[in-house]
Every structure is written in C-alpha cells, then in structure tokens.
Amino acid sequence: MTAPLADDVWSVAQLAAHVNETITDSYGTIWLKGEVAEFKAWASGHWYFKLREGEAQLACVMWKWANAKQRPPEAGQEVFALVEPGLYQQRGEFRLTVKRMIGTADIGSASKDKERVRQALLKDGLFALERKRPLPAFPTRVAIVTSASGAALQDMLTVTRRRWPIAELFIVPCLVQGAGAPDEIIAALGIANRIPNLDVCIVGRGGGAKEDLAAFDNEAVCRAVAEMVMPVVSAVGHETDTSFCDLVADVRAATPSQAAELVFPDLVEVTDGVRQLGQRLRSALERRTGVAVERVERAGDRLEAAMAKRVARRRDRLAPIGGRLAAALGRRASESRTQTERLGGRLVGALQQRVGRENGRQAEQRERLRAAILRRLALTRAETDTLGASLQALSPLQVLDRGYAIPRSAEGDVLRRRKEFLPNQLFTLRVADGDVAARVESA
Amino acid sequence: MSDQKPGLGDELLQLEQIVRRLEGEDLDLDAALALFEEGVGRLRRSREQLRAAELKVQQVLEDADGELRTEPLDG
C-alpha cells in the first residue's frame, strides 16, 4: 500500500461542500413528480418526507415558511414539487428542499405543465382581481415591451398617433418567441421598470401559432409582469388567445391595437370635454353675475321705497310745525301768517327738492352699476368660444376695468352687505383708475 | 429623461370641481371670481398639455455597464 500524497487528500467538509455545490449548480430548482411517503410534520413546523416512484425515493424537507399556506399532503398522494436538490452536509444525505408542492389530483389531466404553472400563479394570488391597478386616465409616458420588428409594434404606433399624439413612447425591444424569449422579455420588463415616471407598460406580441405564444405562459415571465411598479397591459396574440401573462397583467387587451386603444384616450374627445368644461365655467359665472344684477335691482327698488317713506314722514312732521308756527305768529299779524305759511311752504319745498335730488342720484348710480354688470356679461358671453388671452383679461384684478367698483370703509375693509353701510358714513369707491370719496346718504 | 408637471388628470379633476362649485354653491362675488380665475388657469394649462404634437417614440436599451440609454427607433 502506498500512502496518498498530502495534496491529493480531500477533507470531509471539503468534499461535502463540493458535492453540494456540484448538485445545486447542475440542477438549480426543478419540478419533480412523485408520491409522498413517510410524511412527518415536526413541532418546529418543518415537514420531512420522501418522494417516491416505484423503487426509487428521495428525502425531502419543506421548511415551515414554504409550507405555511397549505395543508399537509396525504400519504401516497401524487404531487408536483418545486425542489432544490442538494447535500445535507451534516448527515451526508442527498436531500431535496421543497419550495412548493401541488397535488396532481388537483390538476386537470390535459396539459399538466401549463396547469402546474397556472396553479402556482393562482396559489400566489397573481390572478387576483384585488391586485389589478386601474390605468391612469391621461397617460403621457408609456413603455412598450415587444419585438422591434413585429407588426404588433407598428399597429400600436398607428393607434397612438391617431388617438393621443401627445404621448411619449419608450420601446423596449425583445424576442417574443423561441427559447430565448422568456429571458429577454424578463430583461426588457426590468428595463421598463427603471424608466422614470412611466404611467403604463404594455407587453405583448401579435398573433402566431400556439407554440409561438408560449413565452407569455412562462412562469418567470408572469412573475416579472406581476412585479412591475406601474400598471401593465398585456396583449398577446388574437382575441381567442389567453395567456397567463394576460391574466397576471392589470388589464388584458385582446390585441396589441386594442391595448393602445385602452391605454390612450382620444385627443379630440378630451379636447372637446375640456372645451365644454370651459363653457360651463363661463356660464356658471354668468349665472352668478346675473344673480348679482337681480340683487342690485331689488336693492334699488327697496331703496326707492325707503326714500318715499322718509319723504312722507318728514312732510308729516313738518306740517304740524308749520301749523304751530303759523298759530303762534298768526296772533300778531295776519300778514306774518302769510309770511309764515310761505316759509313753511319753502321748507317743505326745499326738503322735497333735496329728496328728489337724492332719488335722482340713487337712480343714476343704480343705472351705472346695472350697465356695468350687463357690460361685463356681454363681454363674458363674447368670450365663450375663444379662450386664449382674453381669459386673462377676466382676472378679478382687472374686473374694475369692466365697470365694477369696490367700496371700502375708512379702515380699508371691503363693504359687502347693506348693514355695513351706516347713514353719513364716509367710504371710498375703488374704481379702475383710483379711489373716489363717497358718503352714505341713506342706509 | 423625466419631466414632472402637474398631471392633466389632476388639472381636469380640479377644474371639474371648480365648475361644480360655481354651478352649485351660493358663493359671494369675490369667491366666485377667485374660483373662476383659478378655473381659467387650470383650463389654460390643460389646453397647453393637450396641444397636438408629433408622437415621441424612442427605443430604450441597456448598456454593458447597466446604464439605460435611449435612441430613435429605426423603422
């Protein structure tokens, strides 16, 4: 016997680690079908069992964080298991770490692989309606993940140009069929995820043979779609094709053209809606100022009535005074009586004249205010169809130019209500080119 | 690559609310004029955003060092 050379000797740990690495490197994570045997759920929550097929069996562990959302399998149950093979180095045992497990009986018989993916996505809630995010009403920055050479892209560009030419499109090209397609789609989705301030991402391709659409049923592709930070619209193939990608996306479009129709509003319609809002804005203000005209007129009527009452009151009060004067003086001389009566008459006349003047001034003011508001209304109406610069001229700051005046108290407060005007109170009227001193004749 | 302006959706939503208030509430003239003025501003900004332009289309690619770059889409 010859002793081995020191350099050729492996340590146990070295070999164990190396074997483990070799296994994990060569298998990664794979799906496995088998029957469950010797199942044990430990108090720790971890499951230990065997997957068996005929004479062959493999030891499995399913950690509690992986099995938390499901019930333990039955003994002998046939399952699909997503496993990571490796060496349990402390025991030197070959063991499968089970990430996910689904009973094959739960799955229809036809295309079991597709069903397995469906079950896996379903189980993780990726088809759930609660996950679906609404599309923004007015997107501006939109990514399209598709083949740069496909008809699908041209269709989407055509629709977008027609409907919403104010958009900014970011095309992230990728293969959409063949063996490399899933990886390229996932990479392209990753790029789209990094484009700043994207409103929506469209992912898809045009119609093709069933095998050509397979990349959009790929589990990893679907998971990448689910992880997008912005709403995703999926458009794969024709109306009759439904991919898992369609089901995971926030919105499913029947075709790429339809995706662009769903994402982009119609510029003509939106512009029209904005114009209508502008018209409503204006007519609401017109109605509002119309109410103001009515109020001014009503206030004017009340003012007139109040003045008439006051004149009558003064006349009533003056009459007896005149009479008393006449009586007192009448005793002295009859000619003085005539004088007194004339004096009384002059007094009443002067008062009436003054009241008349006041009335005239009130009417004049009222007419001016009314004319100003009507002028304003006419202007507003004239602007209904043109927005542009004339809108700026309607600024409250420039309202004075249109004939409005702002009454302010001596302290500078704006006077808004009748009760804020006291008889004989001084105030100022701010008109377009400055202030006018004013006094309350009557309140 | 990013340009942040107040979204068209926000402007139109606010504008709609202003119109509803002007239509529905008994506002005093000052408040009504102030609301109207705000509405006119939003209207103008909305229209600016809607001004028809040439669709911008660019291709996004990832460099070897992981940086994103854009280039015009050929074809």
Coordinates of C-alpha atoms in Angstrom, one line a residue:
Chain A
M1 CA 0.0 0.0 0.0
T2 CA 1.2 3.4 -0.8
A3 CA 0.3 6.4 1.2
P4 CA -1.6 9.1 -0.7
L5 CA 0.2 12.4 -1.4
A6 CA -0.9 15.0 1.0
D7 CA -2.0 17.3 -1.8
D8 CA -4.5 14.6 -3.1
V9 CA -6.3 14.3 0.2
W10 CA -9.7 16.0 0.5
S11 CA -11.2 16.8 3.8
V12 CA -14.7 15.5 4.5
A13 CA -16.1 19.0 4.8
Q14 CA -14.4 20.0 1.5
L15 CA -16.0 17.1 -0.3
A16 CA -19.4 17.6 1.3
A17 CA -19.3 21.2 0.3
H18 CA -18.1 20.4 -3.2
V19 CA -20.7 17.7 -3.8
N20 CA -23.4 20.1 -2.6
E21 CA -22.2 22.8 -4.9
T22 CA -22.0 20.4 -7.9
I23 CA -25.6 19.3 -7.3
T24 CA -27.0 22.8 -6.8
D25 CA -25.1 24.1 -9.8
S26 CA -26.2 21.4 -12.1
Y27 CA -29.9 21.2 -11.1
G28 CA -30.9 24.5 -9.7
T29 CA -34.6 24.5 -8.9
I30 CA -36.7 21.9 -10.8
W31 CA -40.2 20.5 -10.8
L32 CA -40.5 16.9 -9.8
K33 CA -43.4 14.5 -9.8
G34 CA -43.7 11.8 -7.1
E35 CA -45.8 10.2 -4.3
V36 CA -45.5 11.4 -0.8
A37 CA -44.3 8.8 1.8
E38 CA -43.2 8.8 5.4
F39 CA -44.6 12.2 6.0
K40 CA -43.7 13.9 9.3
A41 CA -44.7 17.4 10.4
W42 CA -42.4 18.4 13.2
A43 CA -43.3 20.6 16.1
S44 CA -41.0 23.2 14.6
G45 CA -43.4 23.5 11.6
H46 CA -40.9 21.9 9.1
W47 CA -42.1 18.9 7.1
Y48 CA -39.9 15.9 6.4
F49 CA -41.0 13.2 4.0
K50 CA -40.0 11.1 1.0
L51 CA -40.9 11.5 -2.6
R52 CA -41.2 8.1 -4.1
E53 CA -41.8 6.5 -7.5
G54 CA -41.7 2.7 -7.7
E55 CA -38.4 1.6 -6.1
A56 CA -36.8 5.0 -6.1
Q57 CA -37.2 7.5 -3.3
L58 CA -35.7 10.8 -2.3
A59 CA -35.6 12.5 1.1
C60 CA -37.3 15.9 1.2
V61 CA -37.6 18.8 3.6
M62 CA -40.2 21.6 3.3
W63 CA -39.5 24.5 5.6
K64 CA -42.3 26.0 7.6
W65 CA -42.1 29.3 5.7
A66 CA -42.6 27.3 2.4
N67 CA -45.5 25.1 3.7
A68 CA -47.3 27.7 5.8
K69 CA -50.1 28.3 3.4
Q70 CA -51.1 24.7 2.7
R71 CA -52.4 21.6 4.3
P72 CA -50.1 18.5 4.8
P73 CA -50.3 16.0 1.9
E74 CA -52.0 12.6 2.3
A75 CA -49.7 9.6 2.5
G76 CA -49.2 8.2 -1.0
Q77 CA -50.6 11.4 -2.7
E78 CA -49.1 12.2 -6.0
V79 CA -47.7 15.7 -6.1
F80 CA -45.7 18.1 -8.3
A81 CA -42.9 19.6 -6.2
L82 CA -40.7 22.5 -7.0
V83 CA -37.4 21.3 -5.4
E84 CA -33.8 22.3 -5.0
P85 CA -31.6 19.2 -4.8
G86 CA -28.6 19.4 -2.5
L87 CA -26.5 17.5 0.0
Y88 CA -27.4 17.8 3.7
Q89 CA -23.8 18.1 4.8
Q90 CA -24.2 17.3 8.5
R91 CA -25.7 13.9 7.7
G92 CA -24.1 13.3 4.3
E93 CA -27.6 12.8 2.9
F94 CA -28.9 13.7 -0.6
R95 CA -32.0 15.8 0.1
L96 CA -34.5 17.9 -1.7
T97 CA -35.6 21.3 -0.3
V98 CA -39.2 21.7 -1.4
K99 CA -40.2 25.2 -2.3
R100 CA -43.7 24.5 -3.5
M101 CA -45.9 21.4 -3.7
I102 CA -49.2 20.9 -5.5
G103 CA -51.3 17.7 -5.6
T104 CA -51.5 16.3 -9.2
A105 CA -55.1 15.2 -8.5
D106 CA -56.0 18.9 -8.1
I107 CA -54.9 19.4 -11.7
G108 CA -56.7 18.6 -14.9
S109 CA -55.3 15.9 -17.0
A110 CA -54.5 17.7 -20.3
S111 CA -51.5 19.9 -20.3
K112 CA -50.1 19.3 -16.8
D113 CA -47.2 21.6 -17.1
K114 CA -49.3 24.6 -18.1
E115 CA -51.7 23.6 -15.3
R116 CA -48.9 23.4 -12.8
V117 CA -47.8 27.0 -13.7
R118 CA -51.4 28.1 -13.5
Q119 CA -51.8 26.5 -10.1
A120 CA -48.6 28.1 -8.9
L121 CA -49.6 31.6 -10.1
L122 CA -53.1 31.1 -8.7
K123 CA -51.8 29.9 -5.4
D124 CA -49.6 33.0 -5.1
G125 CA -52.6 35.2 -5.8
L126 CA -51.2 36.6 -9.0
F127 CA -54.6 36.3 -10.8
A128 CA -56.5 38.0 -8.0
L129 CA -58.7 40.9 -9.0
E130 CA -57.7 42.8 -5.9
R131 CA -54.2 43.1 -7.4
K132 CA -55.4 44.9 -10.6
R133 CA -54.5 48.5 -10.8
P134 CA -56.5 51.0 -12.8
L135 CA -55.0 52.6 -15.8
P136 CA -54.3 56.4 -15.5
A137 CA -56.9 58.4 -17.4
F138 CA -54.4 60.5 -19.2
P139 CA -51.0 58.7 -19.6
T140 CA -48.1 60.5 -21.1
R141 CA -45.1 58.2 -20.7
V142 CA -45.8 54.7 -21.8
A143 CA -43.4 51.8 -22.4
I144 CA -44.0 49.0 -24.9
V145 CA -42.2 45.7 -24.4
T146 CA -42.4 43.8 -27.6
S147 CA -40.4 42.8 -30.7
A148 CA -39.0 45.9 -32.5
S149 CA -39.7 44.2 -35.9
G150 CA -43.2 42.9 -35.3
A151 CA -46.5 44.1 -36.8
A152 CA -47.7 44.5 -33.2
L153 CA -45.5 47.5 -32.6
Q154 CA -46.5 49.2 -35.9
D155 CA -50.2 48.7 -35.0
M156 CA -49.7 50.2 -31.6
L157 CA -47.8 53.2 -33.0
T158 CA -50.5 53.8 -35.6
V159 CA -53.3 53.8 -33.0
T160 CA -51.3 56.0 -30.6
R161 CA -50.5 58.6 -33.4
R162 CA -54.2 58.7 -34.2
R163 CA -55.6 58.9 -30.7
W164 CA -53.0 60.5 -28.4
P165 CA -50.1 62.1 -30.3
I166 CA -49.0 64.0 -27.1
A167 CA -47.7 60.7 -25.7
E168 CA -44.1 59.8 -25.2
L169 CA -43.4 56.1 -26.0
F170 CA -40.4 54.1 -24.8
I171 CA -40.0 50.9 -26.9
V172 CA -38.0 48.2 -25.1
P173 CA -37.3 45.6 -27.8
C174 CA -37.0 41.9 -27.0
L175 CA -37.5 38.5 -28.6
V176 CA -41.1 37.3 -28.2
Q177 CA -40.8 33.7 -29.3
G178 CA -38.3 30.9 -29.2
A179 CA -36.2 29.5 -26.4
G180 CA -34.5 32.9 -25.5
A181 CA -37.8 34.8 -25.4
P182 CA -38.7 34.4 -21.7
D183 CA -35.3 35.7 -20.5
E184 CA -35.4 38.6 -23.0
I185 CA -38.9 39.6 -22.0
I186 CA -38.0 39.5 -18.3
A187 CA -34.9 41.6 -19.0
A188 CA -37.0 44.1 -21.0
L189 CA -39.6 44.3 -18.3
G190 CA -36.7 45.0 -15.9
I191 CA -35.5 47.9 -18.1
A192 CA -39.1 49.3 -18.4
N193 CA -39.3 49.2 -14.6
R194 CA -36.3 51.5 -14.4
I195 CA -37.7 54.2 -16.8
P196 CA -38.6 57.1 -14.6
N197 CA -42.2 58.3 -14.3
L198 CA -43.8 55.7 -16.5
D199 CA -47.6 55.8 -16.5
V200 CA -48.2 52.4 -18.1
C201 CA -46.3 49.5 -19.6
I202 CA -47.7 47.5 -22.5
V203 CA -46.3 44.0 -23.0
G204 CA -47.2 41.7 -25.8
R205 CA -47.0 40.5 -29.4
G206 CA -49.1 39.8 -32.4
G207 CA -50.9 36.6 -33.3
G208 CA -49.0 33.3 -34.0
A209 CA -49.0 29.6 -33.6
K210 CA -49.7 28.3 -30.1
E211 CA -46.0 27.4 -29.5
D212 CA -45.0 30.9 -30.6
L213 CA -47.1 32.4 -27.7
A214 CA -45.6 30.0 -25.1
A215 CA -43.2 32.6 -23.7
F216 CA -46.2 34.5 -22.3
D217 CA -47.3 31.5 -20.3
N218 CA -43.8 31.2 -18.8
E219 CA -44.0 31.3 -15.0
A220 CA -41.0 33.6 -14.6
V221 CA -42.3 36.0 -17.2
C222 CA -45.6 36.1 -15.4
R223 CA -43.9 36.8 -12.1
A224 CA -41.9 39.6 -13.7
V225 CA -45.1 41.1 -15.0
A226 CA -46.6 40.9 -11.5
E227 CA -43.6 42.8 -10.1
M228 CA -43.9 45.8 -12.4
V229 CA -44.2 49.1 -10.5
M230 CA -46.7 50.7 -12.9
P231 CA -49.9 49.2 -14.3
V232 CA -49.3 46.6 -17.1
V233 CA -51.5 46.0 -20.1
S234 CA -50.9 42.6 -21.7
A235 CA -51.8 42.0 -25.3
V236 CA -50.8 38.6 -26.6
G237 CA -52.0 37.2 -30.0
H238 CA -55.5 37.4 -31.2
E239 CA -58.8 37.7 -29.4
T240 CA -59.1 34.0 -28.9
D241 CA -55.7 33.6 -27.2
T242 CA -55.5 34.0 -23.5
S243 CA -52.0 33.7 -21.9
F244 CA -51.1 33.6 -18.2
C245 CA -49.4 37.0 -18.8
D246 CA -52.8 38.4 -19.8
L247 CA -54.3 37.1 -16.5
V248 CA -51.5 38.4 -14.3
A249 CA -51.4 41.9 -16.0
D250 CA -53.6 44.6 -14.6
V251 CA -55.5 44.9 -17.9
R252 CA -55.9 42.4 -20.7
A253 CA -56.2 43.6 -24.2
A254 CA -57.4 41.3 -27.0
T255 CA -54.8 42.5 -29.5
P256 CA -51.9 45.0 -29.5
S257 CA -54.1 47.6 -31.3
Q258 CA -56.7 47.2 -28.6
A259 CA -54.0 47.7 -26.0
A260 CA -53.2 51.1 -27.4
E261 CA -56.9 51.9 -27.6
L262 CA -57.4 51.0 -24.0
V263 CA -54.4 52.9 -22.8
F264 CA -54.7 56.1 -24.7
P265 CA -57.8 58.4 -24.6
D266 CA -58.9 60.2 -27.8
L267 CA -57.3 63.6 -28.0
V268 CA -60.3 65.0 -29.9
E269 CA -62.8 63.8 -27.2
V270 CA -60.7 65.1 -24.4
T271 CA -60.2 68.5 -26.0
D272 CA -63.9 68.7 -26.6
G273 CA -64.5 67.8 -22.9
V274 CA -62.1 70.5 -21.8
R275 CA -63.9 73.0 -24.1
Q276 CA -67.2 72.0 -22.5
L277 CA -65.8 72.5 -19.0
G278 CA -64.6 75.9 -20.1
Q279 CA -68.1 76.8 -21.3
R280 CA -69.7 75.5 -18.1
L281 CA -67.2 77.6 -16.1
R282 CA -68.2 80.7 -18.0
S283 CA -71.9 80.2 -17.9
A284 CA -71.7 79.4 -14.2
L285 CA -70.1 82.8 -13.7
E286 CA -72.6 84.4 -16.0
R287 CA -75.4 83.0 -13.9
R288 CA -73.7 84.1 -10.8
T289 CA -73.3 87.7 -12.1
G290 CA -76.9 87.5 -13.4
V291 CA -78.0 86.9 -9.8
A292 CA -75.9 90.0 -8.9
V293 CA -77.8 92.1 -11.4
E294 CA -81.1 90.9 -10.0
R295 CA -80.0 91.7 -6.5
V296 CA -78.9 95.2 -7.4
E297 CA -82.3 95.8 -9.0
R298 CA -84.1 94.5 -5.9
A299 CA -82.0 96.6 -3.7
G300 CA -82.7 99.6 -5.8
D301 CA -86.4 99.1 -5.5
R302 CA -86.2 98.8 -1.8
L303 CA -84.1 102.0 -1.7
E304 CA -86.7 103.9 -3.6
A305 CA -89.5 102.6 -1.3
A306 CA -87.5 103.6 1.7
M307 CA -86.8 107.1 0.4
A308 CA -90.5 107.6 -0.4
K309 CA -91.4 106.6 3.1
R310 CA -88.9 109.0 4.5
V311 CA -90.1 111.9 2.5
A312 CA -93.7 111.2 3.6
R313 CA -92.5 111.0 7.2
R314 CA -90.8 114.4 7.0
R315 CA -93.7 116.0 5.4
D316 CA -96.0 114.7 8.1
R317 CA -93.6 116.0 10.7
L318 CA -93.2 119.4 9.1
A319 CA -96.9 120.1 8.6
P320 CA -97.7 120.4 12.3
I321 CA -94.6 122.5 12.9
G322 CA -95.7 124.8 10.1
G323 CA -99.2 124.9 11.7
R324 CA -97.9 125.7 15.1
L325 CA -95.6 128.5 13.8
A326 CA -98.5 129.9 11.9
A327 CA -100.7 129.8 15.0
A328 CA -98.1 131.4 17.2
L329 CA -97.3 134.2 14.8
G330 CA -100.9 134.5 13.5
R331 CA -101.9 136.1 16.7
R332 CA -99.6 139.0 16.0
A333 CA -100.3 139.9 12.4
S334 CA -102.2 138.4 9.6
E335 CA -99.6 139.4 7.1
S336 CA -97.0 137.5 9.2
R337 CA -99.2 134.5 8.8
T338 CA -98.9 134.7 5.1
Q339 CA -95.2 135.0 5.5
T340 CA -95.0 132.0 7.9
E341 CA -97.1 129.9 5.6
R342 CA -94.7 130.9 2.8
L343 CA -91.8 130.0 5.0
G344 CA -93.3 126.6 5.8
G345 CA -94.0 126.0 2.2
R346 CA -90.4 126.8 1.3
L347 CA -89.2 124.4 3.9
V348 CA -91.3 121.6 2.6
G349 CA -90.3 122.5 -1.0
A350 CA -86.6 122.5 -0.2
L351 CA -86.9 119.2 1.5
Q352 CA -88.8 117.8 -1.4
Q353 CA -86.2 119.1 -3.8
R354 CA -83.4 117.6 -1.8
V355 CA -85.1 114.2 -1.6
G356 CA -85.8 114.4 -5.3
R357 CA -82.1 115.0 -6.0
E358 CA -81.2 112.1 -3.7
N359 CA -83.6 109.9 -5.6
G360 CA -82.2 111.0 -8.9
R361 CA -78.6 110.3 -7.7
Q362 CA -79.6 106.8 -6.4
A363 CA -81.3 106.0 -9.7
E364 CA -78.3 107.2 -11.6
Q365 CA -75.9 105.1 -9.5
R366 CA -78.1 102.1 -9.8
E367 CA -78.3 102.5 -13.6
R368 CA -74.5 102.8 -13.8
L369 CA -74.0 99.6 -11.7
R370 CA -76.5 97.8 -13.8
A371 CA -74.9 98.9 -17.0
A372 CA -71.5 97.8 -15.7
I373 CA -72.7 94.3 -14.8
L374 CA -74.5 94.0 -18.2
R375 CA -71.4 95.2 -20.0
R376 CA -69.5 92.5 -18.1
L377 CA -72.0 89.9 -19.0
A378 CA -71.8 90.8 -22.7
L379 CA -68.1 90.5 -22.6
T380 CA -68.1 87.2 -20.9
R381 CA -70.6 85.9 -23.4
A382 CA -68.5 87.1 -26.3
E383 CA -65.5 85.1 -25.0
T384 CA -67.4 81.8 -24.8
D385 CA -65.7 80.4 -27.9
T386 CA -62.2 81.8 -27.6
L387 CA -60.1 81.0 -24.6
G388 CA -56.6 82.3 -25.1
A389 CA -55.5 85.8 -24.0
S390 CA -59.0 87.2 -23.4
L391 CA -59.5 84.8 -20.5
Q392 CA -56.6 86.5 -18.7
A393 CA -58.5 89.8 -19.0
L394 CA -61.3 88.4 -16.8
S395 CA -59.0 88.3 -13.9
P396 CA -60.6 89.7 -10.7
L397 CA -57.7 92.2 -10.7
Q398 CA -58.9 93.6 -13.9
V399 CA -62.6 93.5 -13.1
L400 CA -62.5 97.2 -12.2
D401 CA -61.9 98.0 -15.8
R402 CA -65.2 96.5 -16.7
G403 CA -67.1 98.9 -14.5
Y404 CA -67.2 97.2 -11.1
A405 CA -66.3 99.3 -8.1
I406 CA -65.2 98.1 -4.7
P407 CA -66.5 100.0 -1.7
R408 CA -64.1 100.1 1.3
S409 CA -64.5 101.6 4.7
A410 CA -62.1 104.2 6.0
E411 CA -60.2 101.3 7.6
G412 CA -59.8 99.7 4.2
D413 CA -62.3 96.8 4.8
V414 CA -64.3 95.8 1.8
L415 CA -68.0 96.6 2.4
R416 CA -70.2 93.7 1.2
R417 CA -73.5 94.0 3.0
R418 CA -76.1 96.7 3.3
K419 CA -75.8 96.6 7.1
E420 CA -72.2 97.6 6.7
F421 CA -73.3 101.0 5.3
L422 CA -74.3 103.4 8.1
P423 CA -76.0 106.8 7.3
N424 CA -73.5 109.5 6.7
Q425 CA -70.6 107.1 6.9
L426 CA -67.7 108.1 4.7
F427 CA -66.2 105.4 2.4
T428 CA -64.2 105.1 -0.7
L429 CA -65.1 103.5 -4.0
R430 CA -62.1 101.9 -5.8
V431 CA -62.6 102.2 -9.5
A432 CA -60.3 101.3 -12.4
D433 CA -58.1 104.4 -12.2
G434 CA -58.2 105.2 -8.5
D435 CA -60.4 105.9 -5.4
V436 CA -63.5 108.1 -5.2
A437 CA -64.6 109.5 -1.8
A438 CA -68.2 108.7 -1.1
R439 CA -70.7 109.1 1.7
V440 CA -73.8 107.1 2.6
E441 CA -76.9 109.2 2.0
S442 CA -79.2 106.6 3.4
A443 CA -78.9 103.0 4.5
Chain B
M1 CA -35.5 61.6 -19.2
S2 CA -38.1 62.8 -16.7
D3 CA -40.2 65.9 -16.9
Q4 CA -42.6 66.4 -14.0
K5 CA -45.5 68.6 -14.5
P6 CA -48.9 68.5 -12.8
G7 CA -50.8 65.8 -14.5
L8 CA -53.6 66.5 -16.9
G9 CA -55.9 64.2 -14.9
D10 CA -55.4 66.4 -11.8
E11 CA -56.0 69.6 -13.6
L12 CA -59.2 68.3 -15.2
L13 CA -60.4 66.9 -11.9
Q14 CA -59.8 70.2 -10.1
L15 CA -61.4 72.1 -13.0
E16 CA -64.5 69.9 -12.8
Q17 CA -64.8 70.5 -9.1
I18 CA -64.5 74.3 -9.6
V19 CA -67.2 74.2 -12.2
R20 CA -69.5 72.2 -9.9
R21 CA -68.9 74.6 -7.1
L22 CA -69.6 77.6 -9.3
E23 CA -72.7 75.9 -10.6
G24 CA -74.0 74.7 -7.3
E25 CA -73.0 76.9 -4.4
D26 CA -74.2 80.3 -3.5
L27 CA -70.8 82.0 -3.4
D28 CA -70.2 85.7 -2.9
L29 CA -69.0 87.5 -5.9
D30 CA -65.3 87.7 -4.7
A31 CA -65.2 84.0 -4.1
A32 CA -66.9 83.2 -7.4
L33 CA -64.5 85.4 -9.3
A34 CA -61.5 83.8 -7.5
L35 CA -62.8 80.4 -8.3
F36 CA -63.4 81.4 -11.9
E37 CA -59.8 82.8 -12.1
E38 CA -58.4 79.5 -10.8
G39 CA -60.5 77.6 -13.3
V40 CA -59.3 79.7 -16.1
G41 CA -55.7 78.9 -15.1
R42 CA -56.4 75.2 -15.0
L43 CA -58.2 75.4 -18.3
R44 CA -55.2 77.1 -19.9
R45 CA -52.7 74.5 -18.5
S46 CA -54.9 71.6 -19.6
R47 CA -55.1 73.0 -23.1
E48 CA -51.4 73.5 -23.2
Q49 CA -50.9 69.9 -22.3
L50 CA -53.4 68.8 -25.0
R51 CA -51.8 70.9 -27.7
A52 CA -51.3 68.3 -30.5
A53 CA -47.7 67.4 -31.1
E54 CA -45.7 64.8 -33.0
L55 CA -45.7 61.5 -31.2
K56 CA -42.3 60.9 -29.5
V57 CA -41.1 57.4 -30.0
Q58 CA -37.7 56.2 -28.7
Q59 CA -36.0 52.9 -28.1
V60 CA -34.6 52.1 -24.6
L61 CA -31.6 49.9 -24.4
E62 CA -29.3 48.8 -21.6
D63 CA -25.5 49.4 -21.9
A64 CA -23.0 46.8 -20.9
D65 CA -22.5 48.7 -17.7
G66 CA -26.2 48.6 -16.9
E67 CA -27.0 52.2 -17.8
L68 CA -30.2 52.9 -19.7
R69 CA -29.9 54.9 -22.9
T70 CA -32.4 56.0 -25.5
E71 CA -32.1 56.2 -29.2
P72 CA -34.5 56.9 -32.1
L73 CA -36.5 53.9 -33.2
D74 CA -35.4 52.9 -36.7
G75 CA -38.1 51.7 -39.0

